[in-house]
């Protein structure tokens, strides 16, 4: 039995402080509380939720079954349009990348991937990122701020509205866009509860995946949550020196600490962990690395997702050759590891893993 370490307080770094928070930041229970606080009946909260997620209205004044005074109070206290679509690009393979402008001028990217089993959205949780992985574009300008839960929810709502035109739905969500979700933990959990709710977008927990670079204290917290979504960890190396060179977060939470927290996660949830392993030419892509990896993870119920490095102009990592990629995969399989190669999508519009970037200036939006 693994005991978890004492809870560490969650530092809410760079949280936005808008006069009018996004209405999409409120869960159904929050909306019901709000109705009660305003001297209205509790069911009014449910009506607002329905207008937002079933009818997907853009204006409070369109919430026709609410008293006029309540619609006005909502419009005064909350924002209903936290995201403005600035650019919408479509790739040859149907992947779409959206550039959204936030109310304070920052822009973020969100990706819609089309699969034969449905439509998946890759959401962003922060404006930039401070984790500093040496291969990733999202971290280049540092962290500007965390997103509000509603700014994450709205990415899905905006894309759902695009899909409404063709009668399609967002069927799965991956929290793998810009930012480290476990550094925006409270807002991320709120986002999950909102999109997962049956009366709202109803995106099933099994169809949601969160990926972390390995913020160990939050992995313990996440293991104890009552929502069981899929969980991925960016590992990228089974050796501390190599991992630190790729991911400086490994200095704070090294591989031993990370593995211990994942064993706790598995003990609590009995769920499989996915390891993301980027193949960086000449760094971590040889058969001995594959064997080291299989040794490290042999006691966990897990799956390895191999990601050949995606080109980021500011970074000079090189791609592993095709032969070496398949040799790596084969070595893992021979060692009994369940591994697959990630299918790449949207590379022609820089929408692939690690290529998303927060664009800082308002001018820089024309692509
Ligand atoms: N911050 C979270 C969520 C990002 S998910 C995390 O680190 O897990 C995006 C995935 O793409 C991560 O596994 C990340 O390490 C990987 N990635 C980033 N840049 C990449 C690149 N240039 N090529 C391939 N994968 C990359």
Tab-separated table of C-alpha atoms and ligand atoms in Angstrom:
chain	number	residue	atom	x	y	z
A	1	UNK	CA	0.000	0.000	0.000
A	2	UNK	CA	1.510	3.329	-1.066
A	3	UNK	CA	0.711	6.288	1.175
A	4	UNK	CA	0.427	9.662	-0.463
A	5	UNK	CA	2.538	12.529	0.892
A	6	UNK	CA	0.652	15.301	2.732
A	7	UNK	CA	-1.348	17.543	0.436
A	8	UNK	CA	0.594	20.520	-0.882
A	9	UNK	CA	-1.347	23.740	-1.268
A	10	UNK	CA	-2.181	24.573	-4.871
A	11	UNK	CA	-0.560	27.821	-5.933
A	12	UNK	CA	-2.821	29.497	-8.397
A	13	UNK	CA	-0.251	31.139	-10.582
A	14	UNK	CA	-1.161	34.076	-12.762
A	15	UNK	CA	-4.882	33.647	-12.497
A	16	UNK	CA	-6.846	36.207	-14.514
A	17	UNK	CA	-8.974	38.638	-12.589
A	18	UNK	CA	-11.656	39.931	-14.912
A	19	UNK	CA	-14.420	42.194	-13.586
A	20	UNK	CA	-16.817	40.008	-15.492
A	21	UNK	CA	-15.734	36.370	-15.251
A	22	UNK	CA	-16.803	34.022	-18.009
A	23	UNK	CA	-20.236	32.484	-17.465
A	24	UNK	CA	-18.735	29.246	-18.835
A	25	UNK	CA	-16.583	29.056	-15.693
A	26	UNK	CA	-19.653	28.172	-13.624
A	27	UNK	CA	-20.732	24.582	-13.136
A	28	UNK	CA	-24.403	23.675	-12.962
A	29	UNK	CA	-24.198	23.682	-9.158
A	30	UNK	CA	-22.555	27.139	-9.249
A	31	UNK	CA	-25.334	28.466	-11.476
A	32	UNK	CA	-27.967	27.053	-9.125
A	33	UNK	CA	-26.219	28.715	-6.169
A	34	UNK	CA	-26.094	31.951	-8.105
A	35	UNK	CA	-29.834	31.809	-8.781
A	36	UNK	CA	-30.509	31.250	-5.071
A	37	UNK	CA	-28.174	34.078	-4.066
A	38	UNK	CA	-30.037	36.382	-6.416
A	39	UNK	CA	-33.335	35.435	-4.804
A	40	UNK	CA	-34.468	33.317	-7.756
A	41	UNK	CA	-35.499	29.662	-7.826
A	42	UNK	CA	-32.750	27.092	-8.013
A	43	UNK	CA	-34.021	25.661	-11.332
A	44	UNK	CA	-33.074	28.933	-13.038
A	45	UNK	CA	-29.481	27.703	-12.834
A	46	UNK	CA	-30.430	24.666	-14.896
A	47	UNK	CA	-32.123	26.867	-17.441
A	48	UNK	CA	-28.977	28.950	-17.904
A	49	UNK	CA	-26.924	25.758	-18.260
A	50	UNK	CA	-29.299	24.550	-20.950
A	51	UNK	CA	-29.122	27.820	-22.873
A	52	UNK	CA	-25.330	27.674	-22.805
A	53	UNK	CA	-24.759	24.031	-23.673
A	54	UNK	CA	-27.881	22.765	-25.456
A	55	UNK	CA	-28.968	25.845	-27.384
A	56	UNK	CA	-25.516	27.419	-27.363
A	57	UNK	CA	-26.774	31.000	-27.422
A	58	UNK	CA	-24.338	33.920	-27.733
A	59	UNK	CA	-26.260	36.490	-25.716
A	60	UNK	CA	-27.885	36.544	-22.289
A	61	UNK	CA	-30.852	38.381	-23.769
A	62	UNK	CA	-31.644	35.283	-25.838
A	63	UNK	CA	-32.265	33.201	-22.687
A	64	UNK	CA	-35.950	33.679	-23.244
A	65	UNK	CA	-37.419	31.805	-20.297
A	66	UNK	CA	-35.447	33.775	-17.699
A	67	UNK	CA	-36.935	36.889	-16.107
A	68	UNK	CA	-35.682	40.024	-17.851
A	69	UNK	CA	-34.129	41.294	-14.618
A	70	UNK	CA	-32.081	38.125	-14.346
A	71	UNK	CA	-30.861	38.345	-17.931
A	72	UNK	CA	-29.771	41.919	-17.254
A	73	UNK	CA	-28.037	40.977	-14.015
A	74	UNK	CA	-26.193	38.181	-15.826
A	75	UNK	CA	-25.051	40.544	-18.573
A	76	UNK	CA	-23.746	42.962	-15.965
A	77	UNK	CA	-21.855	40.381	-13.940
A	78	UNK	CA	-20.587	37.839	-16.494
A	79	UNK	CA	-19.081	37.611	-19.933
A	80	UNK	CA	-20.647	35.227	-22.442
A	81	UNK	CA	-18.177	35.692	-25.299
A	82	UNK	CA	-14.699	35.185	-23.891
A	83	UNK	CA	-13.174	34.010	-27.187
A	84	UNK	CA	-13.013	35.681	-30.558
A	85	UNK	CA	-12.070	33.501	-33.521
A	86	UNK	CA	-9.219	35.240	-35.330
A	87	UNK	CA	-7.995	32.536	-37.688
A	88	UNK	CA	-9.427	29.193	-38.714
A	89	UNK	CA	-7.124	27.001	-40.804
A	90	UNK	CA	-7.891	23.635	-42.326
A	91	UNK	CA	-5.300	20.985	-43.076
A	92	UNK	CA	-5.316	18.556	-46.001
A	93	UNK	CA	-6.341	15.792	-43.605
A	94	UNK	CA	-9.322	17.734	-42.213
A	95	UNK	CA	-7.585	18.851	-39.013
A	96	UNK	CA	-8.544	22.414	-38.148
A	97	UNK	CA	-6.543	24.885	-36.111
A	98	UNK	CA	-8.257	27.825	-34.456
A	99	UNK	CA	-6.569	30.959	-33.211
A	100	UNK	CA	-8.717	32.583	-30.533
A	101	UNK	CA	-8.241	36.024	-29.044
A	102	UNK	CA	-8.946	36.368	-25.341
A	103	UNK	CA	-10.469	39.451	-23.791
A	104	UNK	CA	-7.103	40.859	-22.739
A	105	UNK	CA	-5.653	40.526	-26.233
A	106	UNK	CA	-3.633	37.333	-25.794
A	107	UNK	CA	-4.209	34.617	-28.348
A	108	UNK	CA	-4.283	30.858	-27.964
A	109	UNK	CA	-4.583	27.899	-30.319
A	110	UNK	CA	-7.019	25.002	-30.289
A	111	UNK	CA	-7.065	22.038	-32.675
A	112	UNK	CA	-9.944	19.957	-34.005
A	113	UNK	CA	-8.944	16.503	-35.223
A	114	UNK	CA	-11.254	14.411	-37.393
A	115	UNK	CA	-11.027	10.665	-36.853
A	116	UNK	CA	-13.176	7.910	-38.250
A	117	UNK	CA	-14.406	7.340	-34.673
A	118	UNK	CA	-15.338	10.973	-34.076
A	119	UNK	CA	-14.161	14.525	-33.572
A	120	UNK	CA	-11.545	15.287	-31.000
A	121	UNK	CA	-10.570	18.720	-29.685
A	122	UNK	CA	-7.140	19.509	-28.253
A	123	UNK	CA	-7.551	22.347	-25.756
A	124	UNK	CA	-5.161	24.911	-24.344
A	125	UNK	CA	-5.024	25.589	-20.597
A	126	UNK	CA	-2.511	28.445	-20.307
A	127	UNK	CA	-1.287	31.414	-22.337
A	128	UNK	CA	2.226	30.084	-22.907
A	129	UNK	CA	3.942	27.707	-20.531
A	130	UNK	CA	6.720	27.881	-17.954
A	131	UNK	CA	7.802	24.253	-17.930
A	132	UNK	CA	10.575	24.964	-20.433
A	133	UNK	CA	10.820	21.654	-22.310
A	134	UNK	CA	13.728	22.054	-24.698
A	135	UNK	CA	11.824	20.761	-27.758
A	136	UNK	CA	8.463	22.484	-27.409
A	137	UNK	CA	7.145	25.654	-29.066
A	138	UNK	CA	4.543	26.456	-26.419
A	139	UNK	CA	7.128	27.391	-23.865
A	140	UNK	CA	9.157	29.812	-26.029
A	141	UNK	CA	7.612	33.037	-24.704
A	142	UNK	CA	7.224	31.811	-21.119
A	143	UNK	CA	3.930	31.859	-19.259
A	144	UNK	CA	1.666	34.889	-19.588
A	145	UNK	CA	-1.249	33.672	-17.530
A	146	UNK	CA	-3.531	30.803	-16.671
A	147	UNK	CA	-6.855	30.457	-18.443
A	148	UNK	CA	-10.131	30.698	-16.600
A	149	UNK	CA	-12.127	27.460	-16.665
A	150	UNK	CA	-14.636	29.209	-18.931
A	151	UNK	CA	-11.948	30.104	-21.443
A	152	UNK	CA	-11.155	26.400	-21.735
A	153	UNK	CA	-14.831	25.394	-21.914
A	154	UNK	CA	-15.449	28.039	-24.599
A	155	UNK	CA	-12.850	26.467	-26.887
A	156	UNK	CA	-15.092	23.408	-27.023
A	157	UNK	CA	-18.292	25.423	-27.349
A	158	UNK	CA	-16.888	27.495	-30.232
A	159	UNK	CA	-15.785	24.386	-32.107
A	160	UNK	CA	-19.060	22.622	-31.360
A	161	UNK	CA	-20.822	25.588	-32.981
A	162	UNK	CA	-18.740	25.081	-36.133
A	163	UNK	CA	-19.646	21.370	-36.107
A	164	UNK	CA	-23.327	22.182	-35.570
A	165	UNK	CA	-23.429	23.289	-39.228
A	166	UNK	CA	-22.796	19.707	-40.335
A	167	UNK	CA	-24.686	18.047	-37.484
A	168	UNK	CA	-21.538	16.653	-35.918
A	169	UNK	CA	-20.410	16.721	-32.328
A	170	UNK	CA	-17.225	17.025	-30.344
A	171	UNK	CA	-16.945	13.474	-29.072
A	172	UNK	CA	-13.608	13.538	-27.321
A	173	UNK	CA	-11.237	16.012	-25.736
A	174	UNK	CA	-7.504	15.933	-25.129
A	175	UNK	CA	-5.949	18.444	-22.760
A	176	UNK	CA	-2.717	18.580	-24.723
A	177	UNK	CA	-2.643	22.062	-26.233
A	178	UNK	CA	-0.589	24.977	-24.980
A	179	UNK	CA	0.287	24.920	-21.295
A	180	UNK	CA	0.725	22.553	-18.390
A	181	UNK	CA	-2.763	21.606	-17.192
A	182	UNK	CA	-1.527	20.561	-13.740
A	183	UNK	CA	-0.215	24.090	-13.186
A	184	UNK	CA	-3.773	25.326	-13.706
A	185	UNK	CA	-5.248	22.485	-11.720
A	186	UNK	CA	-8.312	24.049	-10.109
A	187	UNK	CA	-9.556	25.601	-13.356
A	188	UNK	CA	-8.794	22.428	-15.283
A	189	UNK	CA	-10.858	20.304	-12.884
A	190	UNK	CA	-13.729	22.785	-13.092
A	191	UNK	CA	-13.510	22.610	-16.902
A	192	UNK	CA	-13.694	18.815	-16.740
A	193	UNK	CA	-16.782	18.780	-14.567
A	194	UNK	CA	-18.549	21.239	-16.849
A	195	UNK	CA	-17.897	19.451	-20.145
A	196	UNK	CA	-18.535	16.050	-18.567
A	197	UNK	CA	-21.969	16.953	-17.183
A	198	UNK	CA	-24.873	14.945	-18.655
A	199	UNK	CA	-27.065	18.015	-19.013
A	200	UNK	CA	-24.352	19.918	-20.852
A	201	UNK	CA	-21.921	18.847	-23.551
A	202	UNK	CA	-21.928	15.383	-22.024
A	203	UNK	CA	-18.427	14.422	-23.060
A	204	UNK	CA	-17.794	11.118	-21.309
A	205	UNK	CA	-14.853	10.767	-18.928
A	206	UNK	CA	-13.585	7.875	-21.022
A	207	UNK	CA	-13.372	10.265	-23.955
A	208	UNK	CA	-11.276	12.836	-22.147
A	209	UNK	CA	-7.497	12.640	-21.715
A	210	UNK	CA	-5.241	14.922	-19.725
A	211	UNK	CA	-1.496	14.994	-20.219
A	212	UNK	CA	1.063	16.327	-17.752
A	213	UNK	CA	4.785	16.892	-17.877
A	214	UNK	CA	4.875	15.312	-14.401
A	215	UNK	CA	3.855	17.761	-11.659
A	216	UNK	CA	4.058	15.142	-8.913
A	217	UNK	CA	1.996	16.797	-6.103
A	218	UNK	CA	-0.895	17.241	-8.526
A	219	UNK	CA	-0.634	13.619	-9.696
A	220	UNK	CA	-1.408	12.587	-6.102
A	221	UNK	CA	-4.355	14.990	-6.033
A	222	UNK	CA	-5.588	13.776	-9.390
A	223	UNK	CA	-5.401	10.149	-8.219
A	224	UNK	CA	-7.847	11.038	-5.451
A	225	UNK	CA	-10.409	12.817	-7.662
A	226	UNK	CA	-13.759	11.203	-8.291
A	227	UNK	CA	-13.600	11.712	-12.052
A	228	UNK	CA	-11.844	8.961	-13.946
A	229	UNK	CA	-10.544	10.398	-17.156
A	230	UNK	CA	-7.664	9.020	-19.186
A	231	UNK	CA	-4.263	10.011	-17.965
A	232	UNK	CA	-1.065	10.568	-19.939
A	233	UNK	CA	2.407	11.533	-18.778
A	234	UNK	CA	5.128	13.013	-20.963
A	235	UNK	CA	8.080	10.844	-20.037
A	236	UNK	CA	10.443	11.105	-23.028
A	237	UNK	CA	13.327	9.369	-21.243
A	238	UNK	CA	13.894	6.627	-18.693
A	239	UNK	CA	17.191	8.140	-17.596
A	240	UNK	CA	17.349	11.196	-15.339
A	241	UNK	CA	20.171	12.967	-17.202
A	242	UNK	CA	18.487	12.638	-20.573
A	243	UNK	CA	15.077	13.551	-19.166
A	244	UNK	CA	16.482	16.631	-17.437
A	245	UNK	CA	18.097	17.763	-20.689
A	246	UNK	CA	14.717	17.515	-22.419
A	247	UNK	CA	12.462	18.534	-19.537
A	248	UNK	CA	13.954	20.715	-16.793
A	249	UNK	CA	10.928	19.874	-14.610
A	250	UNK	CA	12.765	16.596	-14.002
A	251	UNK	CA	15.070	18.473	-11.598
A	252	UNK	CA	12.118	19.193	-9.321
A	253	UNK	CA	10.364	15.840	-9.806
A	254	UNK	CA	12.776	13.180	-10.958
A	255	UNK	CA	11.893	9.826	-12.465
A	256	UNK	CA	11.769	8.005	-9.091
A	257	UNK	CA	9.345	10.531	-7.623
A	258	UNK	CA	7.280	10.479	-10.789
A	259	UNK	CA	7.041	6.676	-10.864
A	260	UNK	CA	6.097	6.534	-7.189
A	261	UNK	CA	3.224	8.972	-7.791
A	262	UNK	CA	2.063	6.931	-10.775
A	263	UNK	CA	2.028	3.754	-8.699
A	264	UNK	CA	-0.164	5.603	-6.228
A	265	UNK	CA	-2.408	6.729	-9.102
A	266	UNK	CA	-2.758	3.139	-10.251
A	267	UNK	CA	-3.434	1.875	-6.748
A	268	UNK	CA	-6.220	4.426	-6.296
A	269	UNK	CA	-7.840	4.240	-9.723
A	270	UNK	CA	-6.784	0.919	-11.187
A	271	UNK	CA	-6.515	2.739	-14.482
A	272	UNK	CA	-3.915	2.407	-17.184
A	273	UNK	CA	-1.379	5.207	-17.641
A	274	UNK	CA	-0.258	6.351	-21.085
A	275	UNK	CA	3.362	7.403	-21.454
A	276	UNK	CA	4.175	9.827	-24.190
A	277	UNK	CA	7.674	9.216	-25.460
A	278	UNK	CA	9.018	11.643	-28.045
A	279	UNK	CA	11.732	10.230	-30.244
A	280	UNK	CA	14.525	12.780	-30.569
A	281	UNK	CA	17.233	11.787	-33.055
A	282	UNK	CA	20.462	10.726	-31.356
A	283	UNK	CA	19.111	11.590	-27.888
A	284	UNK	CA	16.744	8.880	-26.690
A	285	UNK	CA	15.892	6.779	-29.741
A	286	UNK	CA	18.175	3.738	-29.622
A	287	UNK	CA	17.256	0.146	-28.696
A	288	UNK	CA	19.078	0.461	-25.363
A	289	UNK	CA	16.755	3.376	-24.503
A	290	UNK	CA	13.764	1.223	-25.358
A	291	UNK	CA	15.017	-1.531	-23.065
A	292	UNK	CA	15.663	0.948	-20.266
A	293	UNK	CA	12.156	2.301	-20.721
A	294	UNK	CA	10.548	-1.130	-20.584
A	295	UNK	CA	12.471	-1.912	-17.397
A	296	UNK	CA	11.316	1.322	-15.767
A	297	UNK	CA	7.611	0.835	-16.466
A	298	UNK	CA	7.349	-2.936	-16.116
A	299	UNK	CA	5.319	-2.813	-12.887
A	300	UNK	CA	2.688	-0.421	-14.209
A	301	UNK	CA	-0.367	-1.154	-16.277
A	302	UNK	CA	0.458	1.172	-19.125
A	303	UNK	CA	0.756	1.974	-22.765
A	304	UNK	CA	3.494	3.880	-24.595
A	305	UNK	CA	2.675	6.360	-27.309
A	306	UNK	CA	5.710	7.163	-29.466
A	307	UNK	CA	5.812	10.644	-30.999
A	308	UNK	CA	8.533	11.286	-33.589
A	309	UNK	CA	9.751	14.832	-32.922
A	310	UNK	CA	7.812	17.517	-34.743
A	311	UNK	CA	9.748	20.326	-36.298
A	312	UNK	CA	9.924	23.539	-34.317
A	313	UNK	CA	12.093	26.133	-36.121
A	314	UNK	CA	13.635	27.517	-32.924
A	315	UNK	CA	14.634	24.045	-31.748
A	316	UNK	CA	17.202	21.905	-33.500
A	317	UNK	CA	16.159	18.385	-32.704
A	318	UNK	CA	16.292	16.004	-35.625
A	319	UNK	CA	13.898	13.258	-36.581
A	320	UNK	CA	14.669	9.657	-35.916
A	321	UNK	CA	14.865	7.680	-39.161
A	322	UNK	CA	11.910	5.521	-40.086
A	323	UNK	CA	13.933	2.365	-39.575
A	324	UNK	CA	15.004	3.452	-36.103
A	325	UNK	CA	11.435	4.383	-35.169
A	326	UNK	CA	10.228	0.908	-36.077
A	327	UNK	CA	13.183	-0.716	-34.380
A	328	UNK	CA	12.370	1.203	-31.194
A	329	UNK	CA	8.753	0.119	-31.400
A	330	UNK	CA	9.750	-3.481	-32.017
A	331	UNK	CA	12.187	-3.507	-29.111
A	332	UNK	CA	9.449	-2.277	-26.795
A	333	UNK	CA	7.063	-4.908	-28.076
A	334	UNK	CA	9.668	-7.626	-27.648
A	335	UNK	CA	10.088	-6.507	-24.035
A	336	UNK	CA	6.345	-6.958	-23.573
A	337	UNK	CA	5.460	-3.269	-23.631
A	338	UNK	CA	2.228	-2.236	-25.236
A	339	UNK	CA	3.291	0.576	-27.590
A	340	UNK	CA	1.981	2.423	-30.608
A	341	UNK	CA	3.202	5.132	-32.911
A	342	UNK	CA	1.164	8.312	-32.801
A	343	UNK	CA	-0.492	9.119	-36.095
A	344	UNK	CA	0.426	12.604	-37.113
A	345	UNK	CA	-2.231	15.061	-38.074
A	346	UNK	CA	-2.203	18.656	-39.179
A	347	UNK	CA	1.567	18.931	-39.667
A	348	UNK	CA	1.039	21.165	-42.734
A	349	UNK	CA	-0.681	23.783	-40.568
A	350	UNK	CA	1.682	23.420	-37.576
A	351	UNK	CA	-1.069	21.838	-35.546
A	352	UNK	CA	0.885	18.767	-34.459
A	353	UNK	CA	2.082	18.026	-30.935
A	354	UNK	CA	4.404	20.652	-29.559
A	355	UNK	CA	3.889	23.036	-32.473
A	356	UNK	CA	1.195	25.196	-30.900
A	357	UNK	CA	2.323	28.546	-29.643
A	358	UNK	CA	0.726	31.439	-27.832
A	359	UNK	CA	1.028	34.449	-30.092
A	360	UNK	CA	1.665	37.561	-28.120
A	361	UNK	CA	1.111	40.587	-30.271
A	362	UNK	CA	-2.239	41.547	-31.675
A	363	UNK	CA	-0.678	42.107	-35.106
A	364	UNK	CA	0.751	38.638	-35.266
A	365	UNK	CA	-2.500	36.994	-36.182
A	366	UNK	CA	-2.611	37.007	-39.959
A	367	UNK	CA	-0.557	33.801	-40.424
B	1	LIG	N1	2.171	20.163	-20.832
B	1	LIG	C1	1.538	18.889	-21.025
B	1	LIG	C2	0.554	18.913	-22.170
B	1	LIG	C3	1.189	19.029	-23.552
B	1	LIG	S1	0.781	17.607	-24.441
B	1	LIG	C4	2.582	17.815	-21.178
B	1	LIG	O1	3.755	18.156	-21.203
B	1	LIG	O2	2.244	16.642	-21.174
B	1	LIG	C5	1.771	17.733	-25.812
B	1	LIG	C6	2.724	16.563	-25.991
B	1	LIG	O3	3.569	16.855	-27.098
B	1	LIG	C7	3.638	16.367	-24.802
B	1	LIG	O4	3.901	15.001	-24.615
B	1	LIG	C8	4.883	17.076	-25.255
B	1	LIG	O5	6.014	16.651	-24.546
B	1	LIG	C9	4.916	16.728	-26.723
B	1	LIG	N2	5.716	17.647	-27.548
B	1	LIG	C10	6.015	18.937	-27.321
B	1	LIG	N3	6.789	19.426	-28.310
B	1	LIG	C11	6.997	18.417	-29.183
B	1	LIG	C12	7.687	18.312	-30.407
B	1	LIG	N4	8.347	19.335	-30.944
B	1	LIG	N5	7.644	17.122	-31.032
B	1	LIG	C13	6.946	16.077	-30.517
B	1	LIG	N6	6.267	16.122	-29.374
B	1	LIG	C14	6.301	17.287	-28.706
